[in-house]
């Protein structure tokens, strides 16, 4: 019976072309339940219900949302082979889309014109909805909540700043964390955001000192955190039982000296220290005459010697931080929280720390190995995480085949999700992101749930209204006036609705990672029955609305 | 943060206790509350200047010698003496002025309705420079760090992360005060925060721009019927229950708020368009319906962020302070319109003061700073606390003009607690470290700052 149901879904999906993109058709049919048969000819070796369930879980965790097409592809390929494929998929960068819009709308940046800031939003949504490198896009998104830059000041105005920054995250998502940390340090958007661009050496006569901002946050937030950690993420304790600080204010002042001398690069004239016009697509450049001379004291007794260039100093300082034993558990735990679960066990963190320390080939900081380990860990079965409102919105759009209405382009700005939920990529209120990785909601039995920090009475209603808007509005996403409307395609689901089992299985896989309870299903089914005389599309809409606002959908995993 | 199994169990036990006290008031109980005497009403408004406002450029010495010291120490960050708005009186023989944007604060100060507490900051126990250097004093966690000091100010438990805040514990200590809609005790215009987290109470979030949000876009009855059913899931998980309850309490309380607000007389006091003024206006409107909500003790929380001025301190303060001053001033006028200027006290907190010395563009993270307090109950027209001499060898200077606070945050909070009506025997539960400071110089000097 089960096999028959699956085959039926398969037929229907194959007929509708897979909808909203994501993975392309499987290129490697040997993995997973491996059939190799033609899509229109189901055989006993077609993916099983379990294959679909495994695909639903993987796509829920590792992409911006499952789609009809990607469920089918991953079910056939198997999650491990799909990961291999994703790691090999070239990056879909954002900056080219910004330039594409610029050129389509006749902007010429050679004369210094700045494109409208919302192009970076268009670029993000186009990639999130359609890019084939979903795992890379999502990893960069997770990193954007650790190595935080936000759209303040010029970064909200000039789209190149944030798109180029996101591209830097994309470039290094499957590279090495050390290279990522250096690239972020030298990125002009970070230089602007944490003010280490045009940061000059000590001037005794003027009574001025190096800016401490980046020195502090690169340690507190981007690499090692405030306290010495064990590999399992727990804090080390001194003999009195107190946590051990990783650095003090003297260390901050030493690292502040390291990050002096950087200025914006320029394309059409000599760069100059102190100039405020940024070319955001190029790394900052070093002016050694503004770099603090002399020895500097790094952590763990390391000293950079006098007479090095500024960039050599920065290289040494990044190495010093990168090799600190905290980085694995500190960054690893947060990546687990973004991708999988809010309260990872010490054992889970320790497994990821071990992979961070050594990918099996003696390499430290291999992000590909770290991401794979996080997404294939045994603890995924026990994961629980309140979904980020922004990702709920993206996933709904993908599952419902969001696309430009005929004759239009993508032009999603994200303003509506930002206004109703307080969350939107690269708009955090500060370098401390949207929430603390240690936030414990009231009534949560001591559980950590960062996402609940932005789930207030206001935003809880806000996201509920957002889902109503998505399902019921004529123009479901806030769009650029010239580019609207964006449309959903509900037809694939409407085609299934007369067969309730098949329909609910598909809802389950698209929105509930294949884990929808009978309880929730019965409630939605009953609601749909009230519309028995209405068109099928209305039944589908009600089922979607109720699915998308249900606590079961709002929280991935039901263990904690 | 390490979670030991034991502490997890302890937290679990606390949560289980607080679960017994439902934060959702059954609708049937509302409107029957007997407490409504407006003369017994008190509220505090906590304005968080997130990012660490450079408050040594908000309050500046004007006396010749003290200004010269200021100018030397601040170099390119110094305001011009002629631009300062003079404050009446003097502190320790030094006269002061305010940043030129702070005209409402100046006016209220000179009218005796506002003050500043100088060089105040989080401390765990009386702390000297010598003890600090010897390492034999308990210190706030994460000194100079945004995320830590912002919590230290909100929680008044700087040595640990107990999870509750000063405002939340204050209302916990007065459980009879809000017999109507208990959820309306702590209202936040800026989402979840630590200041208003209590053991039994939390904060209720209202949008500064949109007010109390309602379910929209679909038939309300259908929504409710089915959403309520979802909440009955016997096999639900902790996080799903937390999430579902949040939505449900938002809907239930939102109805009460909105019906109260719809029946209220509109305020005539004009507010500006700026986000901060809009938030302060919402607060005034919510205070206006306190009787319909059945509350007599409230805290309000609003964040006005963006003060981490490592760069362009002068320019950014000149851009941002006018909105702060306007919002505070307009709010005070609205309170006068409501006849409640004696009943509501507004104060600012911020992550930290900043370095007196410049980084060539702005200032970096510090410790002690200057807090603003406004309201009819404030015995203003004078400064409180002790202003640190702005010289390089000041023993309070722990580096680059980062000042060890001369007054503990707890001293200000103790005064606010007394004014709000926290019983003396409950003060220890509201401010667990206060007993460390009683009788010490860092705990003294603020008694009588709030009266009535």
PDB file of N, CA, C and O in Angstrom, chain A residues 9 13-14 16-25 52 55-76 82 86 127-132 134 394-403 410 489 492-493 496 505-513:
ATOM      1  N   UNK A   9       2.471   9.597  -5.954  1.00  0.00           N
ATOM      2  CA  UNK A   9       3.030  10.943  -5.792  1.00  0.00           C
ATOM      3  C   UNK A   9       4.074  11.179  -6.856  1.00  0.00           C
ATOM      4  O   UNK A   9       4.145  12.200  -7.479  1.00  0.00           O
ATOM      5  N   UNK A  13       4.211  14.215  -9.457  1.00  0.00           N
ATOM      6  CA  UNK A  13       5.278  15.212  -9.409  1.00  0.00           C
ATOM      7  C   UNK A  13       6.054  15.242 -10.706  1.00  0.00           C
ATOM      8  O   UNK A  13       6.415  16.294 -11.208  1.00  0.00           O
ATOM      9  N   UNK A  14       6.293  14.073 -11.221  1.00  0.00           N
ATOM     10  CA  UNK A  14       7.052  14.030 -12.467  1.00  0.00           C
ATOM     11  C   UNK A  14       6.297  14.785 -13.554  1.00  0.00           C
ATOM     12  O   UNK A  14       6.887  15.429 -14.399  1.00  0.00           O
ATOM     13  N   UNK A  16       4.510  17.440 -13.160  1.00  0.00           N
ATOM     14  CA  UNK A  16       4.397  18.891 -13.010  1.00  0.00           C
ATOM     15  C   UNK A  16       5.743  19.583 -13.070  1.00  0.00           C
ATOM     16  O   UNK A  16       5.863  20.760 -12.800  1.00  0.00           O
ATOM     17  N   UNK A  17       6.754  18.870 -13.350  1.00  0.00           N
ATOM     18  CA  UNK A  17       8.032  19.511 -13.619  1.00  0.00           C
ATOM     19  C   UNK A  17       8.805  19.935 -12.381  1.00  0.00           C
ATOM     20  O   UNK A  17       9.826  20.604 -12.495  1.00  0.00           O
ATOM     21  N   UNK A  18       8.334  19.573 -11.214  1.00  0.00           N
ATOM     22  CA  UNK A  18       9.150  19.782 -10.024  1.00  0.00           C
ATOM     23  C   UNK A  18       9.058  21.150  -9.394  1.00  0.00           C
ATOM     24  O   UNK A  18       9.606  21.385  -8.344  1.00  0.00           O
ATOM     25  N   UNK A  19       8.364  22.061  -9.990  1.00  0.00           N
ATOM     26  CA  UNK A  19       8.090  23.332  -9.319  1.00  0.00           C
ATOM     27  C   UNK A  19       9.288  24.225  -9.136  1.00  0.00           C
ATOM     28  O   UNK A  19      10.037  24.457 -10.082  1.00  0.00           O
ATOM     29  N   UNK A  20       9.455  24.696  -7.929  1.00  0.00           N
ATOM     30  CA  UNK A  20      10.263  25.883  -7.674  1.00  0.00           C
ATOM     31  C   UNK A  20      11.757  25.737  -7.675  1.00  0.00           C
ATOM     32  O   UNK A  20      12.442  26.547  -7.074  1.00  0.00           O
ATOM     33  N   UNK A  21      12.278  24.753  -8.291  1.00  0.00           N
ATOM     34  CA  UNK A  21      13.725  24.714  -8.381  1.00  0.00           C
ATOM     35  C   UNK A  21      14.352  24.152  -7.139  1.00  0.00           C
ATOM     36  O   UNK A  21      13.695  23.569  -6.304  1.00  0.00           O
ATOM     37  N   UNK A  22      15.638  24.327  -6.984  1.00  0.00           N
ATOM     38  CA  UNK A  22      16.367  23.684  -5.905  1.00  0.00           C
ATOM     39  C   UNK A  22      17.346  22.757  -6.569  1.00  0.00           C
ATOM     40  O   UNK A  22      18.169  23.190  -7.358  1.00  0.00           O
ATOM     41  N   UNK A  23      17.238  21.503  -6.280  1.00  0.00           N
ATOM     42  CA  UNK A  23      18.147  20.580  -6.932  1.00  0.00           C
ATOM     43  C   UNK A  23      17.698  20.286  -8.350  1.00  0.00           C
ATOM     44  O   UNK A  23      16.511  20.189  -8.626  1.00  0.00           O
ATOM     45  N   UNK A  24      18.624  20.108  -9.168  1.00  0.00           N
ATOM     46  CA  UNK A  24      18.294  19.676 -10.518  1.00  0.00           C
ATOM     47  C   UNK A  24      18.052  18.163 -10.466  1.00  0.00           C
ATOM     48  O   UNK A  24      18.207  17.531  -9.442  1.00  0.00           O
ATOM     49  N   UNK A  25      17.706  17.599 -11.584  1.00  0.00           N
ATOM     50  CA  UNK A  25      17.491  16.160 -11.629  1.00  0.00           C
ATOM     51  C   UNK A  25      18.769  15.457 -11.201  1.00  0.00           C
ATOM     52  O   UNK A  25      19.868  15.973 -11.396  1.00  0.00           O
ATOM     53  N   UNK A  52      11.792   9.211   1.094  1.00  0.00           N
ATOM     54  CA  UNK A  52      11.201  10.559   1.031  1.00  0.00           C
ATOM     55  C   UNK A  52      11.301  11.278   2.371  1.00  0.00           C
ATOM     56  O   UNK A  52      11.548  12.469   2.444  1.00  0.00           O
ATOM     57  N   UNK A  55      14.745  12.465   2.797  1.00  0.00           N
ATOM     58  CA  UNK A  55      14.945  13.632   1.929  1.00  0.00           C
ATOM     59  C   UNK A  55      14.300  14.865   2.548  1.00  0.00           C
ATOM     60  O   UNK A  55      14.876  15.959   2.540  1.00  0.00           O
ATOM     61  N   UNK A  56      13.103  14.684   3.107  1.00  0.00           N
ATOM     62  CA  UNK A  56      12.396  15.819   3.695  1.00  0.00           C
ATOM     63  C   UNK A  56      13.190  16.405   4.859  1.00  0.00           C
ATOM     64  O   UNK A  56      13.295  17.625   5.009  1.00  0.00           O
ATOM     65  N   UNK A  57      13.763  15.542   5.669  1.00  0.00           N
ATOM     66  CA  UNK A  57      14.551  16.032   6.812  1.00  0.00           C
ATOM     67  C   UNK A  57      15.791  16.780   6.307  1.00  0.00           C
ATOM     68  O   UNK A  57      16.080  17.900   6.733  1.00  0.00           O
ATOM     69  N   UNK A  58      16.507  16.163   5.382  1.00  0.00           N
ATOM     70  CA  UNK A  58      17.733  16.795   4.897  1.00  0.00           C
ATOM     71  C   UNK A  58      17.442  18.145   4.237  1.00  0.00           C
ATOM     72  O   UNK A  58      18.135  19.136   4.476  1.00  0.00           O
ATOM     73  N   UNK A  59      16.402  18.190   3.427  1.00  0.00           N
ATOM     74  CA  UNK A  59      16.098  19.446   2.736  1.00  0.00           C
ATOM     75  C   UNK A  59      15.619  20.509   3.714  1.00  0.00           C
ATOM     76  O   UNK A  59      15.890  21.703   3.539  1.00  0.00           O
ATOM     77  N   UNK A  60      14.928  20.088   4.745  1.00  0.00           N
ATOM     78  CA  UNK A  60      14.475  21.039   5.751  1.00  0.00           C
ATOM     79  C   UNK A  60      15.671  21.662   6.469  1.00  0.00           C
ATOM     80  O   UNK A  60      15.732  22.866   6.695  1.00  0.00           O
ATOM     81  N   UNK A  61      16.655  20.808   6.790  1.00  0.00           N
ATOM     82  CA  UNK A  61      17.817  21.303   7.531  1.00  0.00           C
ATOM     83  C   UNK A  61      18.787  22.073   6.644  1.00  0.00           C
ATOM     84  O   UNK A  61      19.386  23.052   7.078  1.00  0.00           O
ATOM     85  N   UNK A  62      18.962  21.612   5.414  1.00  0.00           N
ATOM     86  CA  UNK A  62      20.138  22.007   4.642  1.00  0.00           C
ATOM     87  C   UNK A  62      19.842  22.926   3.471  1.00  0.00           C
ATOM     88  O   UNK A  62      20.748  23.238   2.700  1.00  0.00           O
ATOM     89  N   UNK A  63      18.590  23.346   3.312  1.00  0.00           N
ATOM     90  CA  UNK A  63      18.269  24.271   2.223  1.00  0.00           C
ATOM     91  C   UNK A  63      17.341  25.352   2.763  1.00  0.00           C
ATOM     92  O   UNK A  63      16.924  25.305   3.918  1.00  0.00           O
ATOM     93  N   UNK A  64      16.989  26.292   1.917  1.00  0.00           N
ATOM     94  CA  UNK A  64      15.994  27.287   2.314  1.00  0.00           C
ATOM     95  C   UNK A  64      14.577  26.737   2.211  1.00  0.00           C
ATOM     96  O   UNK A  64      13.618  27.469   2.394  1.00  0.00           O
ATOM     97  N   UNK A  65      14.431  25.447   1.947  1.00  0.00           N
ATOM     98  CA  UNK A  65      13.112  24.842   1.971  1.00  0.00           C
ATOM     99  C   UNK A  65      12.959  23.781   0.900  1.00  0.00           C
ATOM    100  O   UNK A  65      13.506  23.892  -0.204  1.00  0.00           O
ATOM    101  N   UNK A  66      12.221  22.739   1.252  1.00  0.00           N
ATOM    102  CA  UNK A  66      11.981  21.647   0.315  1.00  0.00           C
ATOM    103  C   UNK A  66      11.032  22.093  -0.789  1.00  0.00           C
ATOM    104  O   UNK A  66      10.185  22.966  -0.591  1.00  0.00           O
ATOM    105  N   UNK A  67      11.197  21.488  -1.944  1.00  0.00           N
ATOM    106  CA  UNK A  67      10.278  21.707  -3.067  1.00  0.00           C
ATOM    107  C   UNK A  67       9.883  20.332  -3.590  1.00  0.00           C
ATOM    108  O   UNK A  67      10.543  19.327  -3.293  1.00  0.00           O
ATOM    109  N   UNK A  68       8.832  20.305  -4.398  1.00  0.00           N
ATOM    110  CA  UNK A  68       8.434  19.039  -5.013  1.00  0.00           C
ATOM    111  C   UNK A  68       9.627  18.383  -5.699  1.00  0.00           C
ATOM    112  O   UNK A  68       9.909  17.200  -5.513  1.00  0.00           O
ATOM    113  N   UNK A  69      10.307  19.173  -6.498  1.00  0.00           N
ATOM    114  CA  UNK A  69      11.399  18.635  -7.310  1.00  0.00           C
ATOM    115  C   UNK A  69      12.568  18.163  -6.473  1.00  0.00           C
ATOM    116  O   UNK A  69      13.142  17.094  -6.725  1.00  0.00           O
ATOM    117  N   UNK A  70      12.946  18.937  -5.463  1.00  0.00           N
ATOM    118  CA  UNK A  70      14.116  18.550  -4.682  1.00  0.00           C
ATOM    119  C   UNK A  70      13.809  17.344  -3.795  1.00  0.00           C
ATOM    120  O   UNK A  70      14.678  16.513  -3.551  1.00  0.00           O
ATOM    121  N   UNK A  71      12.570  17.213  -3.339  1.00  0.00           N
ATOM    122  CA  UNK A  71      12.205  16.025  -2.554  1.00  0.00           C
ATOM    123  C   UNK A  71      12.398  14.771  -3.388  1.00  0.00           C
ATOM    124  O   UNK A  71      12.984  13.779  -2.927  1.00  0.00           O
ATOM    125  N   UNK A  72      11.928  14.848  -4.582  1.00  0.00           N
ATOM    126  CA  UNK A  72      12.046  13.693  -5.466  1.00  0.00           C
ATOM    127  C   UNK A  72      13.517  13.378  -5.739  1.00  0.00           C
ATOM    128  O   UNK A  72      13.960  12.231  -5.653  1.00  0.00           O
ATOM    129  N   UNK A  73      14.266  14.439  -6.031  1.00  0.00           N
ATOM    130  CA  UNK A  73      15.671  14.223  -6.387  1.00  0.00           C
ATOM    131  C   UNK A  73      16.452  13.634  -5.218  1.00  0.00           C
ATOM    132  O   UNK A  73      17.237  12.692  -5.393  1.00  0.00           O
ATOM    133  N   UNK A  74      16.252  14.184  -4.027  1.00  0.00           N
ATOM    134  CA  UNK A  74      17.034  13.704  -2.883  1.00  0.00           C
ATOM    135  C   UNK A  74      16.555  12.325  -2.451  1.00  0.00           C
ATOM    136  O   UNK A  74      17.358  11.486  -2.019  1.00  0.00           O
ATOM    137  N   UNK A  75      15.265  12.072  -2.585  1.00  0.00           N
ATOM    138  CA  UNK A  75      14.772  10.736  -2.253  1.00  0.00           C
ATOM    139  C   UNK A  75      15.446   9.686  -3.129  1.00  0.00           C
ATOM    140  O   UNK A  75      15.782   8.594  -2.683  1.00  0.00           O
ATOM    141  N   UNK A  76      15.660  10.031  -4.372  1.00  0.00           N
ATOM    142  CA  UNK A  76      16.300   9.081  -5.280  1.00  0.00           C
ATOM    143  C   UNK A  76      17.806   8.982  -5.032  1.00  0.00           C
ATOM    144  O   UNK A  76      18.393   7.910  -5.076  1.00  0.00           O
ATOM    145  N   UNK A  82      23.515  13.476  -2.084  1.00  0.00           N
ATOM    146  CA  UNK A  82      23.059  14.845  -2.340  1.00  0.00           C
ATOM    147  C   UNK A  82      24.030  15.851  -1.714  1.00  0.00           C
ATOM    148  O   UNK A  82      24.365  16.866  -2.323  1.00  0.00           O
ATOM    149  N   UNK A  86      26.004  18.785  -3.545  1.00  0.00           N
ATOM    150  CA  UNK A  86      25.927  20.181  -3.112  1.00  0.00           C
ATOM    151  C   UNK A  86      27.320  20.772  -2.879  1.00  0.00           C
ATOM    152  O   UNK A  86      27.582  21.916  -3.242  1.00  0.00           O
ATOM    153  N   UNK A 127      18.388  34.223  -5.313  1.00  0.00           N
ATOM    154  CA  UNK A 127      19.247  33.076  -5.037  1.00  0.00           C
ATOM    155  C   UNK A 127      18.581  32.114  -4.057  1.00  0.00           C
ATOM    156  O   UNK A 127      18.632  30.899  -4.234  1.00  0.00           O
ATOM    157  N   UNK A 128      17.964  32.639  -3.009  1.00  0.00           N
ATOM    158  CA  UNK A 128      17.353  31.760  -2.008  1.00  0.00           C
ATOM    159  C   UNK A 128      16.249  30.918  -2.639  1.00  0.00           C
ATOM    160  O   UNK A 128      16.101  29.745  -2.330  1.00  0.00           O
ATOM    161  N   UNK A 129      15.495  31.518  -3.547  1.00  0.00           N
ATOM    162  CA  UNK A 129      14.382  30.793  -4.141  1.00  0.00           C
ATOM    163  C   UNK A 129      14.830  29.840  -5.247  1.00  0.00           C
ATOM    164  O   UNK A 129      14.215  28.812  -5.453  1.00  0.00           O
ATOM    165  N   UNK A 130      15.894  30.183  -5.964  1.00  0.00           N
ATOM    166  CA  UNK A 130      16.170  29.400  -7.176  1.00  0.00           C
ATOM    167  C   UNK A 130      17.570  28.811  -7.286  1.00  0.00           C
ATOM    168  O   UNK A 130      17.783  27.941  -8.117  1.00  0.00           O
ATOM    169  N   UNK A 131      18.532  29.276  -6.503  1.00  0.00           N
ATOM    170  CA  UNK A 131      19.912  28.841  -6.756  1.00  0.00           C
ATOM    171  C   UNK A 131      20.058  27.340  -6.514  1.00  0.00           C
ATOM    172  O   UNK A 131      19.501  26.798  -5.561  1.00  0.00           O
ATOM    173  N   UNK A 132      20.832  26.652  -7.351  1.00  0.00           N
ATOM    174  CA  UNK A 132      21.039  25.217  -7.141  1.00  0.00           C
ATOM    175  C   UNK A 132      21.948  24.907  -5.957  1.00  0.00           C
ATOM    176  O   UNK A 132      21.880  23.819  -5.404  1.00  0.00           O
ATOM    177  N   UNK A 134      21.934  25.306  -2.859  1.00  0.00           N
ATOM    178  CA  UNK A 134      21.153  25.655  -1.675  1.00  0.00           C
ATOM    179  C   UNK A 134      21.940  25.485  -0.368  1.00  0.00           C
ATOM    180  O   UNK A 134      21.842  26.321   0.529  1.00  0.00           O
ATOM    181  N   UNK A 394      10.792  32.017   3.746  1.00  0.00           N
ATOM    182  CA  UNK A 394      11.487  31.530   2.544  1.00  0.00           C
ATOM    183  C   UNK A 394      11.022  30.130   2.169  1.00  0.00           C
ATOM    184  O   UNK A 394      10.786  29.824   0.998  1.00  0.00           O
ATOM    185  N   UNK A 395      10.888  29.277   3.176  1.00  0.00           N
ATOM    186  CA  UNK A 395      10.518  27.883   2.902  1.00  0.00           C
ATOM    187  C   UNK A 395       9.118  27.807   2.316  1.00  0.00           C
ATOM    188  O   UNK A 395       8.859  27.014   1.400  1.00  0.00           O
ATOM    189  N   UNK A 396       8.216  28.635   2.835  1.00  0.00           N
ATOM    190  CA  UNK A 396       6.860  28.633   2.291  1.00  0.00           C
ATOM    191  C   UNK A 396       6.887  29.080   0.836  1.00  0.00           C
ATOM    192  O   UNK A 396       6.229  28.478  -0.027  1.00  0.00           O
ATOM    193  N   UNK A 397       7.666  30.094   0.548  1.00  0.00           N
ATOM    194  CA  UNK A 397       7.768  30.564  -0.831  1.00  0.00           C
ATOM    195  C   UNK A 397       8.309  29.490  -1.761  1.00  0.00           C
ATOM    196  O   UNK A 397       7.784  29.262  -2.854  1.00  0.00           O
ATOM    197  N   UNK A 398       9.327  28.786  -1.313  1.00  0.00           N
ATOM    198  CA  UNK A 398       9.907  27.732  -2.158  1.00  0.00           C
ATOM    199  C   UNK A 398       8.938  26.576  -2.346  1.00  0.00           C
ATOM    200  O   UNK A 398       8.750  26.073  -3.455  1.00  0.00           O
ATOM    201  N   UNK A 399       8.330  26.140  -1.258  1.00  0.00           N
ATOM    202  CA  UNK A 399       7.434  24.985  -1.341  1.00  0.00           C
ATOM    203  C   UNK A 399       6.247  25.286  -2.248  1.00  0.00           C
ATOM    204  O   UNK A 399       5.708  24.384  -2.892  1.00  0.00           O
ATOM    205  N   UNK A 400       5.829  26.536  -2.278  1.00  0.00           N
ATOM    206  CA  UNK A 400       4.648  26.908  -3.064  1.00  0.00           C
ATOM    207  C   UNK A 400       5.056  27.488  -4.413  1.00  0.00           C
ATOM    208  O   UNK A 400       4.289  28.219  -5.042  1.00  0.00           O
ATOM    209  N   UNK A 401       6.264  27.143  -4.829  1.00  0.00           N
ATOM    210  CA  UNK A 401       6.706  27.443  -6.198  1.00  0.00           C
ATOM    211  C   UNK A 401       6.638  28.920  -6.518  1.00  0.00           C
ATOM    212  O   UNK A 401       6.150  29.326  -7.570  1.00  0.00           O
ATOM    213  N   UNK A 402       7.135  29.728  -5.611  1.00  0.00           N
ATOM    214  CA  UNK A 402       7.095  31.164  -5.855  1.00  0.00           C
ATOM    215  C   UNK A 402       7.873  31.500  -7.115  1.00  0.00           C
ATOM    216  O   UNK A 402       8.907  30.898  -7.408  1.00  0.00           O
ATOM    217  N   UNK A 403       7.359  32.420  -7.860  1.00  0.00           N
ATOM    218  CA  UNK A 403       8.057  32.831  -9.068  1.00  0.00           C
ATOM    219  C   UNK A 403       7.471  34.131  -9.562  1.00  0.00           C
ATOM    220  O   UNK A 403       6.425  34.569  -9.085  1.00  0.00           O
ATOM    221  N   UNK A 410      11.894  38.785 -10.835  1.00  0.00           N
ATOM    222  CA  UNK A 410      11.914  38.740  -9.370  1.00  0.00           C
ATOM    223  C   UNK A 410      12.131  40.136  -8.842  1.00  0.00           C
ATOM    224  O   UNK A 410      12.936  40.882  -9.375  1.00  0.00           O
ATOM    225  N   UNK A 489       2.463  29.145  -7.141  1.00  0.00           N
ATOM    226  CA  UNK A 489       1.790  28.144  -7.969  1.00  0.00           C
ATOM    227  C   UNK A 489       1.318  27.015  -7.055  1.00  0.00           C
ATOM    228  O   UNK A 489       2.114  26.188  -6.608  1.00  0.00           O
ATOM    229  N   UNK A 492       0.232  22.153  -8.142  1.00  0.00           N
ATOM    230  CA  UNK A 492       0.651  20.797  -7.792  1.00  0.00           C
ATOM    231  C   UNK A 492      -0.093  20.262  -6.573  1.00  0.00           C
ATOM    232  O   UNK A 492      -0.432  19.082  -6.530  1.00  0.00           O
ATOM    233  N   UNK A 493      -0.347  21.122  -5.599  1.00  0.00           N
ATOM    234  CA  UNK A 493      -1.073  20.660  -4.414  1.00  0.00           C
ATOM    235  C   UNK A 493      -2.560  20.514  -4.704  1.00  0.00           C
ATOM    236  O   UNK A 493      -3.209  19.584  -4.212  1.00  0.00           O
ATOM    237  N   UNK A 496      -3.458  17.296  -6.027  1.00  0.00           N
ATOM    238  CA  UNK A 496      -3.387  16.149  -5.127  1.00  0.00           C
ATOM    239  C   UNK A 496      -4.545  16.077  -4.149  1.00  0.00           C
ATOM    240  O   UNK A 496      -4.745  15.059  -3.485  1.00  0.00           O
ATOM    241  N   UNK A 505       0.589  13.580   2.842  1.00  0.00           N
ATOM    242  CA  UNK A 505       1.997  13.170   2.815  1.00  0.00           C
ATOM    243  C   UNK A 505       2.864  14.260   2.192  1.00  0.00           C
ATOM    244  O   UNK A 505       3.978  14.523   2.642  1.00  0.00           O
ATOM    245  N   UNK A 506       2.336  14.902   1.178  1.00  0.00           N
ATOM    246  CA  UNK A 506       3.125  15.935   0.521  1.00  0.00           C
ATOM    247  C   UNK A 506       3.237  17.188   1.397  1.00  0.00           C
ATOM    248  O   UNK A 506       4.301  17.786   1.505  1.00  0.00           O
ATOM    249  N   UNK A 507       2.124  17.572   2.029  1.00  0.00           N
ATOM    250  CA  UNK A 507       2.195  18.694   2.980  1.00  0.00           C
ATOM    251  C   UNK A 507       3.237  18.402   4.055  1.00  0.00           C
ATOM    252  O   UNK A 507       4.044  19.263   4.426  1.00  0.00           O
ATOM    253  N   UNK A 508       3.192  17.192   4.531  1.00  0.00           N
ATOM    254  CA  UNK A 508       4.104  16.741   5.578  1.00  0.00           C
ATOM    255  C   UNK A 508       5.558  16.923   5.138  1.00  0.00           C
ATOM    256  O   UNK A 508       6.386  17.477   5.867  1.00  0.00           O
ATOM    257  N   UNK A 509       5.845  16.473   3.938  1.00  0.00           N
ATOM    258  CA  UNK A 509       7.238  16.543   3.474  1.00  0.00           C
ATOM    259  C   UNK A 509       7.674  17.979   3.167  1.00  0.00           C
ATOM    260  O   UNK A 509       8.827  18.333   3.375  1.00  0.00           O
ATOM    261  N   UNK A 510       6.754  18.768   2.694  1.00  0.00           N
ATOM    262  CA  UNK A 510       7.126  20.140   2.351  1.00  0.00           C
ATOM    263  C   UNK A 510       7.320  21.016   3.588  1.00  0.00           C
ATOM    264  O   UNK A 510       8.191  21.874   3.611  1.00  0.00           O
ATOM    265  N   UNK A 511       6.469  20.821   4.590  1.00  0.00           N
ATOM    266  CA  UNK A 511       6.454  21.784   5.701  1.00  0.00           C
ATOM    267  C   UNK A 511       6.827  21.213   7.060  1.00  0.00           C
ATOM    268  O   UNK A 511       7.127  21.954   7.981  1.00  0.00           O
ATOM    269  N   UNK A 512       6.731  19.896   7.223  1.00  0.00           N
ATOM    270  CA  UNK A 512       6.928  19.309   8.548  1.00  0.00           C
ATOM    271  C   UNK A 512       8.091  18.329   8.586  1.00  0.00           C
ATOM    272  O   UNK A 512       8.194  17.529   9.502  1.00  0.00           O
ATOM    273  N   UNK A 513       8.966  18.376   7.604  1.00  0.00           N
ATOM    274  CA  UNK A 513      10.110  17.459   7.541  1.00  0.00           C
ATOM    275  C   UNK A 513       9.661  16.008   7.686  1.00  0.00           C
ATOM    276  O   UNK A 513      10.358  15.185   8.281  1.00  0.00           O
TER     277      UNK A 513
END
